[in-house]
Amino acid sequence: MNILVTGGLGYIGSHTCVKLIESGYTPIIIDNLYNSKKSVLKRIEKITGHLPQFYYGDIRDKAYVDSIFKKHSISAVIHFAGLKAVGESVTKPLEYYEVNIYGSICLAQVMRDNKVNNIIFSSSATVYGEDNTPPFIESMPTGKTTNPYGTSKLMVEQIYTDFYQANPQLSICLLRYFNPVGAHPSGLMGEDPQGIPNNLMPYITQVAIGKRECLSIYGNDYPTRDGTGVRDYLHIEDLAQGHVDALKKMNDSGVHIYNLGTGIGNSVLEVIDSFSRACGAPINYKIVARRAGDIAECFADVKKAKLELNWHAKHTLDQMTSDSWHWQVKNPNGYPDE
């Protein structure tokens, strides 16, 4: 069964492709390599014994995407492709809206034209906005997002919901991620941001290995147990498995919404402490001003995914930091260029 995976060489997409292959699916990857590298393909092959079909291209190029649908019998789409840095979205809102929203519309139009009815969308917990109190539940109202990245995810959710209302044969799964971290336990695959990392874990790993001098903690005056921001960190292996489990909803028409998280919040300082134990050395950090668009706490209620998908997170925070460190040590410069 062929699954089109947009952004399939990125951090989440590549780990999901491994899980898809291990579960008997055939991923067909399209990626423009904006924040990924082609060498990831060989890592997927080394882990699974299967080299996925790869197309270099952009989902905004509808003619090119349509040609992929014409070449393969696609059963479902898993849509990862998009820009994803909260802070960057504040300074580059137009780019985020164009890539994330227009790209998602183009993809849906090609799906419609090729009569492909199943899509899993990579959404985000940021859609819950600033008015809801964690733990966040799927039935909560969304809106009042605090940054353009979150707003773009919220708008795509609405667009895809409207798409379903006009085409009730569709099965649309909106997966609201919390904070993916960690790496494949082999150390062959992990998070490899291009340039300065925008997320906490890869920045910590680069400080730990000596590539960067110091980690900046954005604020220690939040109303949390130690003053630093609290997030629901989720092992990438658990998140990837969530997409495979969500394929159970294929051909079950409707809009299906699930949180993917652990249901537990950890502060920035707690993550640093866990990583220090993993690498056997303290992490150099400093406290700086809060970052635009950040909220104090964000963690999930995960009962619905457990009930309907039989999915739950299995990895602990210490496993997340240990696997991140293993990846960084084995790949100090990330994936090789190709």
Short mmCIF file of N, CA, C and O in Angstrom, two decimals, residues 1-8 17 20 25-31 53-55 59 64-66 68-69 72-80 107 110-111 116 118-120 247:
data_model
loop_
_atom_site.label_atom_id
_atom_site.label_comp_id
_atom_site.label_asym_id
_atom_site.label_seq_id
_atom_site.Cartn_x
_atom_site.Cartn_y
_atom_site.Cartn_z
N MET A 1 0.85 -1.19 0.00
CA MET A 1 0.00 0.00 0.00
C MET A 1 0.88 1.24 0.00
O MET A 1 1.72 1.41 0.89
N ASN A 2 0.73 2.10 -1.01
CA ASN A 2 1.57 3.28 -1.16
C ASN A 2 1.03 4.46 -0.35
O ASN A 2 -0.15 4.81 -0.46
N ILE A 3 1.92 5.06 0.44
CA ILE A 3 1.58 6.24 1.23
C ILE A 3 2.48 7.39 0.78
O ILE A 3 3.71 7.29 0.89
N LEU A 4 1.90 8.47 0.24
CA LEU A 4 2.69 9.64 -0.11
C LEU A 4 3.05 10.39 1.16
O LEU A 4 2.16 10.76 1.94
N VAL A 5 4.35 10.62 1.38
CA VAL A 5 4.81 11.31 2.57
C VAL A 5 5.47 12.61 2.14
O VAL A 5 6.58 12.61 1.59
N THR A 6 4.80 13.73 2.37
CA THR A 6 5.39 15.03 2.03
C THR A 6 6.35 15.44 3.15
O THR A 6 6.05 15.25 4.32
N GLY A 7 7.49 15.98 2.77
CA GLY A 7 8.49 16.29 3.79
C GLY A 7 9.05 15.04 4.44
O GLY A 7 9.43 15.04 5.60
N GLY A 8 9.12 13.97 3.66
CA GLY A 8 9.46 12.65 4.22
C GLY A 8 10.91 12.45 4.59
O GLY A 8 11.24 11.43 5.20
N CYS A 17 8.66 7.26 8.05
CA CYS A 17 8.88 6.36 6.91
C CYS A 17 9.44 5.02 7.38
O CYS A 17 9.05 3.97 6.86
N LEU A 20 6.59 3.12 8.81
CA LEU A 20 5.70 2.67 7.75
C LEU A 20 6.24 1.40 7.09
O LEU A 20 5.51 0.43 6.89
N TYR A 25 3.90 -0.90 4.91
CA TYR A 25 3.49 0.11 3.94
C TYR A 25 4.68 0.49 3.06
O TYR A 25 5.84 0.24 3.40
N THR A 26 4.38 1.14 1.93
CA THR A 26 5.42 1.63 1.02
C THR A 26 5.35 3.15 0.95
O THR A 26 4.44 3.72 0.32
N PRO A 27 6.29 3.85 1.62
CA PRO A 27 6.27 5.31 1.55
C PRO A 27 6.83 5.81 0.22
O PRO A 27 7.83 5.30 -0.28
N ILE A 28 6.15 6.79 -0.36
CA ILE A 28 6.62 7.53 -1.53
C ILE A 28 6.91 8.94 -1.03
O ILE A 28 6.00 9.62 -0.57
N ILE A 29 8.16 9.37 -1.12
CA ILE A 29 8.58 10.61 -0.47
C ILE A 29 8.70 11.75 -1.47
O ILE A 29 9.30 11.59 -2.54
N ILE A 30 8.15 12.92 -1.10
CA ILE A 30 8.45 14.16 -1.81
C ILE A 30 8.99 15.15 -0.79
O ILE A 30 8.42 15.31 0.31
N ASP A 31 10.11 15.80 -1.13
CA ASP A 31 10.75 16.73 -0.20
C ASP A 31 11.57 17.72 -1.03
O ASP A 31 12.23 17.32 -2.00
N GLN A 53 11.14 5.25 -2.68
CA GLN A 53 11.09 6.10 -3.87
C GLN A 53 11.08 7.56 -3.42
O GLN A 53 10.26 7.95 -2.57
N PHE A 54 11.98 8.36 -3.98
CA PHE A 54 12.11 9.77 -3.57
C PHE A 54 11.93 10.69 -4.76
O PHE A 54 12.50 10.46 -5.83
N TYR A 55 11.16 11.76 -4.54
CA TYR A 55 10.99 12.80 -5.54
C TYR A 55 11.42 14.13 -4.94
O TYR A 55 10.93 14.52 -3.87
N ILE A 59 5.61 20.89 -2.77
CA ILE A 59 4.18 20.59 -2.87
C ILE A 59 3.39 21.74 -3.47
O ILE A 59 2.24 21.57 -3.88
N TYR A 64 3.80 18.96 -10.72
CA TYR A 64 4.78 17.94 -10.34
C TYR A 64 4.17 16.94 -9.36
O TYR A 64 4.34 15.73 -9.51
N VAL A 65 3.44 17.45 -8.38
CA VAL A 65 2.80 16.56 -7.41
C VAL A 65 1.78 15.67 -8.11
O VAL A 65 1.68 14.46 -7.85
N ASP A 66 1.04 16.24 -9.05
CA ASP A 66 0.07 15.45 -9.80
C ASP A 66 0.76 14.32 -10.57
O ASP A 66 0.22 13.20 -10.66
N ILE A 68 3.29 12.64 -9.66
CA ILE A 68 3.59 11.56 -8.70
C ILE A 68 2.35 10.71 -8.47
O ILE A 68 2.42 9.47 -8.46
N PHE A 69 1.21 11.36 -8.31
CA PHE A 69 -0.05 10.63 -8.14
C PHE A 69 -0.35 9.77 -9.38
O PHE A 69 -0.88 8.67 -9.26
N HIS A 72 1.92 6.53 -9.31
CA HIS A 72 1.74 5.57 -8.22
C HIS A 72 0.27 5.52 -7.81
O HIS A 72 -0.45 6.52 -7.86
N SER A 73 -0.16 4.38 -7.37
CA SER A 73 -1.50 4.25 -6.80
C SER A 73 -1.40 4.61 -5.32
O SER A 73 -0.98 3.80 -4.49
N ILE A 74 -1.75 5.86 -4.99
CA ILE A 74 -1.60 6.38 -3.63
C ILE A 74 -2.87 6.08 -2.83
O ILE A 74 -3.97 6.44 -3.24
N SER A 75 -2.70 5.42 -1.69
CA SER A 75 -3.84 5.11 -0.82
C SER A 75 -4.12 6.21 0.19
O SER A 75 -5.27 6.43 0.58
N ALA A 76 -3.07 6.89 0.63
CA ALA A 76 -3.22 7.94 1.64
C ALA A 76 -2.02 8.86 1.57
O ALA A 76 -0.96 8.51 1.04
N VAL A 77 -2.20 10.04 2.13
CA VAL A 77 -1.12 11.04 2.22
C VAL A 77 -0.84 11.33 3.68
O VAL A 77 -1.78 11.48 4.48
N ILE A 78 0.44 11.38 4.05
CA ILE A 78 0.84 11.91 5.35
C ILE A 78 1.60 13.20 5.06
O ILE A 78 2.64 13.19 4.41
N HIS A 79 1.06 14.31 5.54
CA HIS A 79 1.51 15.64 5.12
C HIS A 79 2.33 16.32 6.23
O HIS A 79 1.77 16.86 7.19
N PHE A 80 3.66 16.26 6.06
CA PHE A 80 4.58 16.91 6.99
C PHE A 80 5.14 18.22 6.44
O PHE A 80 5.56 19.08 7.23
N LEU A 107 -1.82 20.66 -2.24
CA LEU A 107 -1.82 19.21 -2.02
C LEU A 107 -3.24 18.67 -2.03
O LEU A 107 -3.54 17.64 -2.66
N VAL A 110 -4.70 18.47 -5.56
CA VAL A 110 -4.20 17.34 -6.33
C VAL A 110 -4.84 16.04 -5.83
O VAL A 110 -5.19 15.16 -6.63
N MET A 111 -4.99 15.90 -4.52
CA MET A 111 -5.69 14.74 -3.98
C MET A 111 -7.10 14.64 -4.55
O MET A 111 -7.53 13.57 -4.99
N VAL A 116 -8.04 10.71 -4.26
CA VAL A 116 -7.40 10.13 -3.07
C VAL A 116 -8.06 10.79 -1.86
O VAL A 116 -8.03 12.02 -1.71
N ASN A 118 -7.77 10.02 1.65
CA ASN A 118 -7.25 9.87 3.01
C ASN A 118 -6.00 10.71 3.23
O ASN A 118 -5.03 10.60 2.48
N ILE A 119 -6.02 11.56 4.26
CA ILE A 119 -4.85 12.37 4.57
C ILE A 119 -4.68 12.50 6.08
O ILE A 119 -5.66 12.66 6.83
N ILE A 120 -3.43 12.40 6.51
CA ILE A 120 -3.04 12.68 7.89
C ILE A 120 -2.24 13.96 7.87
O ILE A 120 -1.23 14.05 7.15
N LEU A 247 -3.33 5.54 10.53
CA LEU A 247 -3.78 4.97 9.25
C LEU A 247 -4.95 4.01 9.44
O LEU A 247 -5.62 3.65 8.47
#
